[in-house]
Structures are given as C-alpha cells and as structure tokens.
GROMACS .gro file of C-alpha atoms in nm:
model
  320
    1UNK     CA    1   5.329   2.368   0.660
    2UNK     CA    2   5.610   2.194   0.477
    3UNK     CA    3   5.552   1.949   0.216
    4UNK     CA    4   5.563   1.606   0.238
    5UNK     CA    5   5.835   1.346   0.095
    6UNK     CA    6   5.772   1.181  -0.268
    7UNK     CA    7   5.643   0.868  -0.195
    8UNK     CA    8   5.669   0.500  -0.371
    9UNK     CA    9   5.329   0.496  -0.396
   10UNK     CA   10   5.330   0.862  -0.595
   11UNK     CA   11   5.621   0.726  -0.805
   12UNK     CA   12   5.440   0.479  -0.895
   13UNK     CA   13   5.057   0.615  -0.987
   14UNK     CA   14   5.212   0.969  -1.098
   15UNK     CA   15   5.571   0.934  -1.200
   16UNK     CA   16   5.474   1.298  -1.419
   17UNK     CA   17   5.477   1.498  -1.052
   18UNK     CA   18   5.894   1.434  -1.080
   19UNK     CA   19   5.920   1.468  -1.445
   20UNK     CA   20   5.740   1.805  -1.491
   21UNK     CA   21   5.895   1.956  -1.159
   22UNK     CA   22   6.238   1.868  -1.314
   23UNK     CA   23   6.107   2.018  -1.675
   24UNK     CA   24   5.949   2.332  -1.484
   25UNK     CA   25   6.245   2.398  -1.212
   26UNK     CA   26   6.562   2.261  -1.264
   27UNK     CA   27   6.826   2.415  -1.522
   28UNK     CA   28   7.134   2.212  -1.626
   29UNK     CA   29   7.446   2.252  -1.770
   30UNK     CA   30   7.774   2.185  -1.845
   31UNK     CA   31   8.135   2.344  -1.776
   32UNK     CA   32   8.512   2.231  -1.811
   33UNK     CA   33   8.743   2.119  -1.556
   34UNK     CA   34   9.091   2.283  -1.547
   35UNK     CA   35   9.237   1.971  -1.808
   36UNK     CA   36   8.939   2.064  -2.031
   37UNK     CA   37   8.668   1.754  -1.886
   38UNK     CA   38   8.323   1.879  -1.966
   39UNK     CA   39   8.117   1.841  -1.662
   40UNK     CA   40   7.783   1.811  -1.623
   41UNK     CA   41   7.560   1.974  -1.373
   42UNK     CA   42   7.200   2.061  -1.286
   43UNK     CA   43   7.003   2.300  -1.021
   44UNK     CA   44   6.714   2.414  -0.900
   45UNK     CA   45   6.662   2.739  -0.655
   46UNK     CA   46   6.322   2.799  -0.463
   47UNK     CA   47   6.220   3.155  -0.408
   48UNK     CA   48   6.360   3.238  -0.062
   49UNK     CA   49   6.572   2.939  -0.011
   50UNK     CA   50   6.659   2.858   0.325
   51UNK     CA   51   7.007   2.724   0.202
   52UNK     CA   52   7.151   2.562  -0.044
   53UNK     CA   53   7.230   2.200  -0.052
   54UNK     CA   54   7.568   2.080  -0.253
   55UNK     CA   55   7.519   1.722  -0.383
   56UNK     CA   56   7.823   1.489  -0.386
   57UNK     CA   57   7.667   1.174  -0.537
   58UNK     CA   58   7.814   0.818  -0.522
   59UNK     CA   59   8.008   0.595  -0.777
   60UNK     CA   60   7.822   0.518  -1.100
   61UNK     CA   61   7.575   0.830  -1.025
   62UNK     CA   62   7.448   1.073  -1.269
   63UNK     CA   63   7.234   1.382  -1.137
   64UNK     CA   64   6.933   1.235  -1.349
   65UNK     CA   65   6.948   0.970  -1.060
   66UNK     CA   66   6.878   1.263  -0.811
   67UNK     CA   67   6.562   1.349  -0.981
   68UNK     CA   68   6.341   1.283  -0.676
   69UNK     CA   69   6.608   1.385  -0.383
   70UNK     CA   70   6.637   1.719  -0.600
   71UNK     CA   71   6.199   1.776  -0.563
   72UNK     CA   72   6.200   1.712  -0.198
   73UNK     CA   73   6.506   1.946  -0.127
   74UNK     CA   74   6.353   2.194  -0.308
   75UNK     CA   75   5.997   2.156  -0.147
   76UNK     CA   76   6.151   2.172   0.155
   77UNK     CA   77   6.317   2.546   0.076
   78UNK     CA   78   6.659   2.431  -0.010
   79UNK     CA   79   6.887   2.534  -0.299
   80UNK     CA   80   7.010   2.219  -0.474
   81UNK     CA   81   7.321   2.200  -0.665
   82UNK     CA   82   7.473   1.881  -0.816
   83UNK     CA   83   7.797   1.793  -1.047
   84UNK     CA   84   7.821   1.474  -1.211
   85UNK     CA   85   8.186   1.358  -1.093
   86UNK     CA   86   8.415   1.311  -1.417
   87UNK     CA   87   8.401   0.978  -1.552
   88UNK     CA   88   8.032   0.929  -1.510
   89UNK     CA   89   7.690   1.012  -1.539
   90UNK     CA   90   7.692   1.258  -1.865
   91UNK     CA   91   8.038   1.446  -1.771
   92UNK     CA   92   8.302   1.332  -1.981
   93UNK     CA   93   8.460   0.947  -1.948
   94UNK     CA   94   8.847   0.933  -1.950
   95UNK     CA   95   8.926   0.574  -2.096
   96UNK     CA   96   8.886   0.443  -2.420
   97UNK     CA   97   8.604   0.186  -2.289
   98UNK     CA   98   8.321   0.464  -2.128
   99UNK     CA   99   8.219   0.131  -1.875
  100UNK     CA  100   8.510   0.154  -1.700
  101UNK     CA  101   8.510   0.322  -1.359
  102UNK     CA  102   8.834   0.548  -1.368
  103UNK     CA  103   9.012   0.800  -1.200
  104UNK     CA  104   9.383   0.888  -1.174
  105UNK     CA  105   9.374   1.068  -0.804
  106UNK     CA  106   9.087   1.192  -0.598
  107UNK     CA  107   9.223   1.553  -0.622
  108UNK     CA  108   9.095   1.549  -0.960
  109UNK     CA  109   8.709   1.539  -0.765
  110UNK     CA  110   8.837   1.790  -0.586
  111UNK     CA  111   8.940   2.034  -0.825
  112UNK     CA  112   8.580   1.917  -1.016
  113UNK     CA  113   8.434   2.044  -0.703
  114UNK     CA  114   8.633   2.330  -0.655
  115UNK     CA  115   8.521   2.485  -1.072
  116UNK     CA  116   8.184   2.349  -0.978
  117UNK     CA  117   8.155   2.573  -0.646
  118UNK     CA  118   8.314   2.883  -0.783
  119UNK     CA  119   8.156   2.886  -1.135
  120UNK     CA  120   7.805   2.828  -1.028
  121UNK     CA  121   7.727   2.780  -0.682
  122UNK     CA  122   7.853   3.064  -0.530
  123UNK     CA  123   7.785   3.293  -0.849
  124UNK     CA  124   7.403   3.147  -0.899
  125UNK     CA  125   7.371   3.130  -0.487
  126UNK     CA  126   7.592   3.362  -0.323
  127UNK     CA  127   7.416   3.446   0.014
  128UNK     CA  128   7.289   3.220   0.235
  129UNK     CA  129   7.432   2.877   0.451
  130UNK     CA  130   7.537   2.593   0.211
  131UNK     CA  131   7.554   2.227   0.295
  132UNK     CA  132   7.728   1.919   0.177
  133UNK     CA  133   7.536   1.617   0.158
  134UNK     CA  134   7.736   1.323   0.013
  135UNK     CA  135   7.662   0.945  -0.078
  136UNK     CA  136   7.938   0.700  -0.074
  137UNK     CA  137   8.271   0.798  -0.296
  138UNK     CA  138   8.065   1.173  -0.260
  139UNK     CA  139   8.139   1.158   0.069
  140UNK     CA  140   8.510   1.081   0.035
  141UNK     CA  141   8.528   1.368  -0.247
  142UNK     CA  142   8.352   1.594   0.024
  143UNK     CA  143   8.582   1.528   0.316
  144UNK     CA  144   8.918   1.596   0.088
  145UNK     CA  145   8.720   1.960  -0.064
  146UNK     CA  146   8.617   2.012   0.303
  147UNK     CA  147   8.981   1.957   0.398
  148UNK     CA  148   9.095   2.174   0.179
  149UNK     CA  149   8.877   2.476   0.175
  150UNK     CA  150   8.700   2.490   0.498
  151UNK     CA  151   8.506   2.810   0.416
  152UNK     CA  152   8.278   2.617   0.166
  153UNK     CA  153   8.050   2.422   0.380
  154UNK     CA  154   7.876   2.549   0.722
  155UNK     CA  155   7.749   2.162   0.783
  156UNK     CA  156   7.817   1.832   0.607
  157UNK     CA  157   7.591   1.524   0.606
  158UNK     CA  158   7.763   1.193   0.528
  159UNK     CA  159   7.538   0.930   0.370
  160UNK     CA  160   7.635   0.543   0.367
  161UNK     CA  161   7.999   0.689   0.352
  162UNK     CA  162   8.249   0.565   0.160
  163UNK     CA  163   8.554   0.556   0.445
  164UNK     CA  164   8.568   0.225   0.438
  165UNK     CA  165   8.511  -0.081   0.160
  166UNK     CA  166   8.383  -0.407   0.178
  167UNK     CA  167   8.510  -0.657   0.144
  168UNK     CA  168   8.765  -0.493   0.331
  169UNK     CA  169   9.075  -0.689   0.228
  170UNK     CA  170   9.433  -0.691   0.456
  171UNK     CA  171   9.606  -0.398   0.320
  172UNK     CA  172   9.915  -0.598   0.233
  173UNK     CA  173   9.676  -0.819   0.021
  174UNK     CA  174   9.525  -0.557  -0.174
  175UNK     CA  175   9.840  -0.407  -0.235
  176UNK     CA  176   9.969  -0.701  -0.348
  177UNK     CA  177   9.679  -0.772  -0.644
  178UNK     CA  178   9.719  -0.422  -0.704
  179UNK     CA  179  10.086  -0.432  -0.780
  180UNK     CA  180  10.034  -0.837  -0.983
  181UNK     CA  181   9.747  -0.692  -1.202
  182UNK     CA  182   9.943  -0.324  -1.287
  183UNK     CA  183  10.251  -0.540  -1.373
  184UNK     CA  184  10.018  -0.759  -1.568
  185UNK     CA  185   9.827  -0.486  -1.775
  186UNK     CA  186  10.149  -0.276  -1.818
  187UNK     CA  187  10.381  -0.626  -1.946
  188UNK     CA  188  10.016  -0.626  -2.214
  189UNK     CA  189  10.044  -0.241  -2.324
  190UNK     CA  190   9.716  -0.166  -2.149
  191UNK     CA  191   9.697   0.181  -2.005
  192UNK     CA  192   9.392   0.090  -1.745
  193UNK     CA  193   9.144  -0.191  -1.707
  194UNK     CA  194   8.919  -0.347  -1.465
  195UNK     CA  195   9.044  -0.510  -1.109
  196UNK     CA  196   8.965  -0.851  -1.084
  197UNK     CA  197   8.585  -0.967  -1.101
  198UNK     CA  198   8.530  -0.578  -1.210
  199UNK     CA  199   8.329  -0.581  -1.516
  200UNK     CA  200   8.097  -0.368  -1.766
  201UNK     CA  201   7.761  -0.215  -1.675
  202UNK     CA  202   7.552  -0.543  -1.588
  203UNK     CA  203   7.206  -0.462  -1.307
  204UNK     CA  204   7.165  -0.726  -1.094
  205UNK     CA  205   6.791  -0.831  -1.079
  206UNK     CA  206   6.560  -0.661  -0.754
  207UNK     CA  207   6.573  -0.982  -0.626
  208UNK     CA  208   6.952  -1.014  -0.610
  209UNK     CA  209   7.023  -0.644  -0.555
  210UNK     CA  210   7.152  -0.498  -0.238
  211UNK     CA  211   7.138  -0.119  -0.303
  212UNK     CA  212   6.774  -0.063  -0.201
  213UNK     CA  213   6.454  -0.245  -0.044
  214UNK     CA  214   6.232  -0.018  -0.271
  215UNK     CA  215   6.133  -0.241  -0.578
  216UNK     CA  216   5.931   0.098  -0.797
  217UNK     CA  217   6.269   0.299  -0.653
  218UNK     CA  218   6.517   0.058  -0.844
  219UNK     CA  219   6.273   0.035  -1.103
  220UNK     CA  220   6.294   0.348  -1.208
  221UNK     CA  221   6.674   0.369  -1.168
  222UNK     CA  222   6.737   0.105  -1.375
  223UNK     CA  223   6.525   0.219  -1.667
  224UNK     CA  224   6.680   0.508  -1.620
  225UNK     CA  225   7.022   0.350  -1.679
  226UNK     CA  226   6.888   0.154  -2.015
  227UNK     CA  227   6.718   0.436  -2.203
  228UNK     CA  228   6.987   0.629  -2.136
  229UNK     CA  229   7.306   0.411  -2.208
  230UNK     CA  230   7.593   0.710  -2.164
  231UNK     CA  231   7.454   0.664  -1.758
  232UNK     CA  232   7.616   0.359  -1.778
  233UNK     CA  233   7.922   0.258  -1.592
  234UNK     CA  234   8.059  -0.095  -1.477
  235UNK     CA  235   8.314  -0.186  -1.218
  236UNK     CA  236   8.637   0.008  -1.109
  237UNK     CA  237   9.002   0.029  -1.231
  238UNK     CA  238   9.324  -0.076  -1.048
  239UNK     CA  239   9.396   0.304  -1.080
  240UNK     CA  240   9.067   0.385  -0.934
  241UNK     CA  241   9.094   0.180  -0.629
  242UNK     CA  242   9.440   0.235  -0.595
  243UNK     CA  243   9.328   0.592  -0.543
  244UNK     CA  244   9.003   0.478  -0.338
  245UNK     CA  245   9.196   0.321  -0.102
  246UNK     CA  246   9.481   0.602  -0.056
  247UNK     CA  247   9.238   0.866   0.009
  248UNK     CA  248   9.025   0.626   0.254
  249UNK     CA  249   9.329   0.641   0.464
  250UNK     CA  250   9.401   0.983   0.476
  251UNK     CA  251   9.045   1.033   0.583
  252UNK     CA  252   9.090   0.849   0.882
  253UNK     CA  253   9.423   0.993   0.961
  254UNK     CA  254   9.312   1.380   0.904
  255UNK     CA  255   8.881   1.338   1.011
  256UNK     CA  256   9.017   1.531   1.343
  257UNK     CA  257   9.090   1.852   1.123
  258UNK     CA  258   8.743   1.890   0.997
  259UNK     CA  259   8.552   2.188   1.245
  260UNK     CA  260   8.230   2.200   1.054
  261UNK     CA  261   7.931   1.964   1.254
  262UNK     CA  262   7.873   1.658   1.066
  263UNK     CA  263   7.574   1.390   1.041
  264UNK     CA  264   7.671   1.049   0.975
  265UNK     CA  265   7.404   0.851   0.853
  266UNK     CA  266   7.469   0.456   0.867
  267UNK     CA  267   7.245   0.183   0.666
  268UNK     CA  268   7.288  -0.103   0.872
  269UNK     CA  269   7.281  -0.353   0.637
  270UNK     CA  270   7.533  -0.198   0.364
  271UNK     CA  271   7.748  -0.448   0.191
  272UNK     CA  272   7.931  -0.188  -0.011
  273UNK     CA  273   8.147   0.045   0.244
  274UNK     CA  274   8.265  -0.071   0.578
  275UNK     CA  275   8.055   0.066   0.887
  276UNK     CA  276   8.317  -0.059   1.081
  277UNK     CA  277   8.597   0.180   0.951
  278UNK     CA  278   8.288   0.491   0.928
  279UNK     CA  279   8.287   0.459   1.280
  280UNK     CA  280   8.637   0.488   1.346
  281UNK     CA  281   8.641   0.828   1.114
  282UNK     CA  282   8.322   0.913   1.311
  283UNK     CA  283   8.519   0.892   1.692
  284UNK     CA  284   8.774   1.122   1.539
  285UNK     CA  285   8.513   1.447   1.399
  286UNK     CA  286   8.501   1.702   1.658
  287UNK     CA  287   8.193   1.748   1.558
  288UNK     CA  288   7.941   1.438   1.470
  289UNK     CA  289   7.603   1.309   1.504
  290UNK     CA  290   7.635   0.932   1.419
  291UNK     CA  291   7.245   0.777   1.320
  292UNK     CA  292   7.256   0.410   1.199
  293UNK     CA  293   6.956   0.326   1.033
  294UNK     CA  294   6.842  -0.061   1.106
  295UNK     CA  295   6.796  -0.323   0.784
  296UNK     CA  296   6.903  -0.012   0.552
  297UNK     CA  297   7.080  -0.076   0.251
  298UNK     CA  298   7.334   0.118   0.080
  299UNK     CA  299   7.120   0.348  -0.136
  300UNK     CA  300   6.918   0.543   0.128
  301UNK     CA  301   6.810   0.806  -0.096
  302UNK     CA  302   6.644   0.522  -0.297
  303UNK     CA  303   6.543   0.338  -0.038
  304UNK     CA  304   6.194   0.219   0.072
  305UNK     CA  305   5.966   0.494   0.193
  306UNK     CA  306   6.031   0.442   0.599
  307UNK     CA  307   6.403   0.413   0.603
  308UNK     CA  308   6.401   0.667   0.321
  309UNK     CA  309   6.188   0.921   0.596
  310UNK     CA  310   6.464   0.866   0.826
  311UNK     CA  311   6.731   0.945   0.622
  312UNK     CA  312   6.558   1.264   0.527
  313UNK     CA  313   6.409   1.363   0.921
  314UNK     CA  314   6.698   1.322   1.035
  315UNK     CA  315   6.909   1.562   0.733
  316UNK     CA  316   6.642   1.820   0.833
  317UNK     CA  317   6.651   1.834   1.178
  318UNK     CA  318   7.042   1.889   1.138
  319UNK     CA  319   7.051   2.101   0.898
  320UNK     CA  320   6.781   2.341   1.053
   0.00000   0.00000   0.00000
C-alpha cells in the first residue's frame, strides 16, 4: 500500500519527519556549468525506484524549497533529482547585487540542464523511465531541453507553467520599456538592473500573498528564506525578461514538435503566468492532458492539502 502525502497538519506537529528524511536520504552536491557556474543539486533514490523524477523548479527556487515534494516522490518509489537553476537558490549568482533575478538567455538553463542530466542523472540513475516535472520558468527551461534532446524525458508534467506572464502586457509595449530602461541603464554605465517596480527580496505577508492558500506551507518557506539569506532573490532584470519573453514565444510557435505525452496542470486562480496563453501552447502538444485545478494558486506544490492532493493524484496517475 503506498504511502500517504505529507500533510499540513504533520508539518505542523512533526516538522522532524521532513528534516530527518532529508538528513537520512537525500545527498547533495555541487558541479560547474560549461562557463565555470557552480551549481547546486540534491537527490534521493529509493531501493527499486519505479522512475526517476527530474525537478525543474520555478523562479526564486532553491531545492531546499523541495524538501517535502522530494519525501513524497520518494515514498511513492520515484527517483528524485533536482538542480538549482544558476542565479538562485545556492548555485552561483551572476550580478554584482545576488537579489537580482538574472539571466543572459534561456539556453544557459539549458545547457545547466544538459551537465546536470549527463553528470548525475543518467550516471547515478541510468536504467529506468525518467520524468520531467516543472513549475513555472522550470517549465519553460523543460520545454527548450525537451526541444532539444528528445531522448531525455519519456513524459513531462507542466505545473502552473510559465508560457505565458501576467500581467500580460501588448508586446509592442513591453518592448518598448524594455528598449527606454536598457537605453537608460546603459546612458548610467549599469551592466543590469531591475525592470520597473522589480525590487530586492521583500515576502509579502500570508495575508497579502498569492502563491499559496496553505498558511504552515508558506510558513515554513519563508523561514526558510530568512535563516538562510543566500535563498534569497528579488525581482527580475530587463535582461531576464527580455529573455523570458523571447523564449515564451518560441514555445508557442514550436509546442507542436514536442512527441513525449504531457500533463498540464492549471491553478485557476494564478496571478503570476497567463492560463490564457498555457492553453494556447496546450491546443498545439500532440500529446496533452490539460487539468485546471479550481481556486488554486500559483504554488501548487505548496499549496493547501486538497488542491495540493490533486496536483499530486493527478502526477501519479500519469506518470504510472
């Protein structure tokens, strides 16, 4: 009989269950990226594993984050692998200001990916199915390594995907702050800073959040983020979402290449991506379960314990 999900009410009489699972079973490390960026990654392998599970995680994520989705993976007889994407969590940060969300192209994800997968998964985990399962911006990074190297994943499970972002400005708009604020930082001698109303690492209060109905869930997240301050990372770059936004559209313009079958999973009440634009993507995979999940917010890994069920049912039944 399989094991049951973590639960807010474990998480909240008997946090330890998490914390000595993740001392007892799960190794980490790091490795460096073909321009020398340490990255960090953890895993954890059950005895007969019934696959193993690739984690692309979202913007701002660290793999410490994952501490609970890693335990019920792994109770549930999967492999888990996870790379924190360069520029945050504890992999190195690439601007002079470590709050700073920054990336010069999405390729260089990819080619993360790519060291990640052929340094450690496939030498640690070589036999066996293996699964993507992406949140947000891991989603995008997912589709491009997908793209590119088809033989890597047998299934991939999209989660609150980032094909889409909200607000979702007129492209000749956002091009056009784009090209005033690069002008403007360039004209000051500034190599990269913040788009406008992007700033450092600041949590919103539960009250005013919109990433998760769980209150012990963000909780825990957020003390997470303050005892450890390198977890922290504020708002994007004009070269990050410069990039964002290229890659979202040749996601939608190339979706039709990918064979592999592919869950979509929807929170219904996201205010981060655009649902609208996922489901455009999603009419174009050859391949595609779509599930929209009522009232969810964006986080549905962290979510409260029903929509959270859901999420996880639902990755189950598709993967199995």
């Amino acid at each position: 009989m399989e094991r049951k999900l973590s639960s807010e009410h474990q998480l909240t009489v008997q946090p330890q269950v998490i914390t000595d699972f993740w001392q007892r079973h799960v190794k980490t490390g790091t490795l460096k990226a073909a321009d020398n960026i340490r990255l960090a990654y953890a895993y954890s392998v059950p005895q007969n594993a019934r696959g193993t599970v690739v984690i692309s995680s979202g913007r701002i994520e660290a793999y410490l984050k994952y501490q609970e989705v890693v335990f019920d993976f792994f109770h549930h007889g999967y492999a888990v692998f996870i790379l924190d994407h360069r520029g945050q969590g504890l992999s190195s940060r690439m601007t002079e200001n470590p709050h700073q969300g920054y990336v010069e192209h999405f390729d260089q994800y990819v080619a993360d990916m790519e060291t990640f997968i052929e340094q450690k998964v496939k030498v640690l985990q070589p036999k066996g199915p293996r699964y993507l399962v992406g949140h947000s911006m891991g989603c995008a990074i997912g589709v491009l390594t997908a793209l590119k190297h088809p033989d890597y994943f047998d299934k991939l499970v999209f989660c609150s995907p980032m094909f889409g972002i909200r607000p979702a400005l007129p492209r000749w708009l956002a091009n056009q702050l784009l090209n005033h604020f690069t002008r403007k930082f360039t004209k000051a001698g500034l190599a990269t800073d913040y788009f406008v109303g992007q700033k450092d690492y600041l949590p919103p209060t539960f009250e005013n959040n919109h990433l998760t109905h769980s209150r012990i869930r963000y909780r825990l997240f957020r003390m997470l983020y303050a005892e450890q301050p390198a977890l922290q990372l504020g708002g994007v770059t004009i070269h990050w979402l410069r990039a964002a936004l290229h890659v979202i559209d040749i996601i939608e313009s190339r979706a039709s290449e990918l064979n592999q079958p592919c869950l979509l999973l929807s929170a219904g009440s996201d205010t981060v991506v655009d649902n609208r634009r996922q489901m455009r993507v999603a009419q174009k995979l050859k391949a595609v379960t779509v599930k929209s999940l009522p009232g969810a917010y964006h986080e549905l890994f962290i979510e409260k314990d029903d929509i959270r069920k859901d999420t996880f049912e639902a990755i189950f039944d598709f993967l199995a």
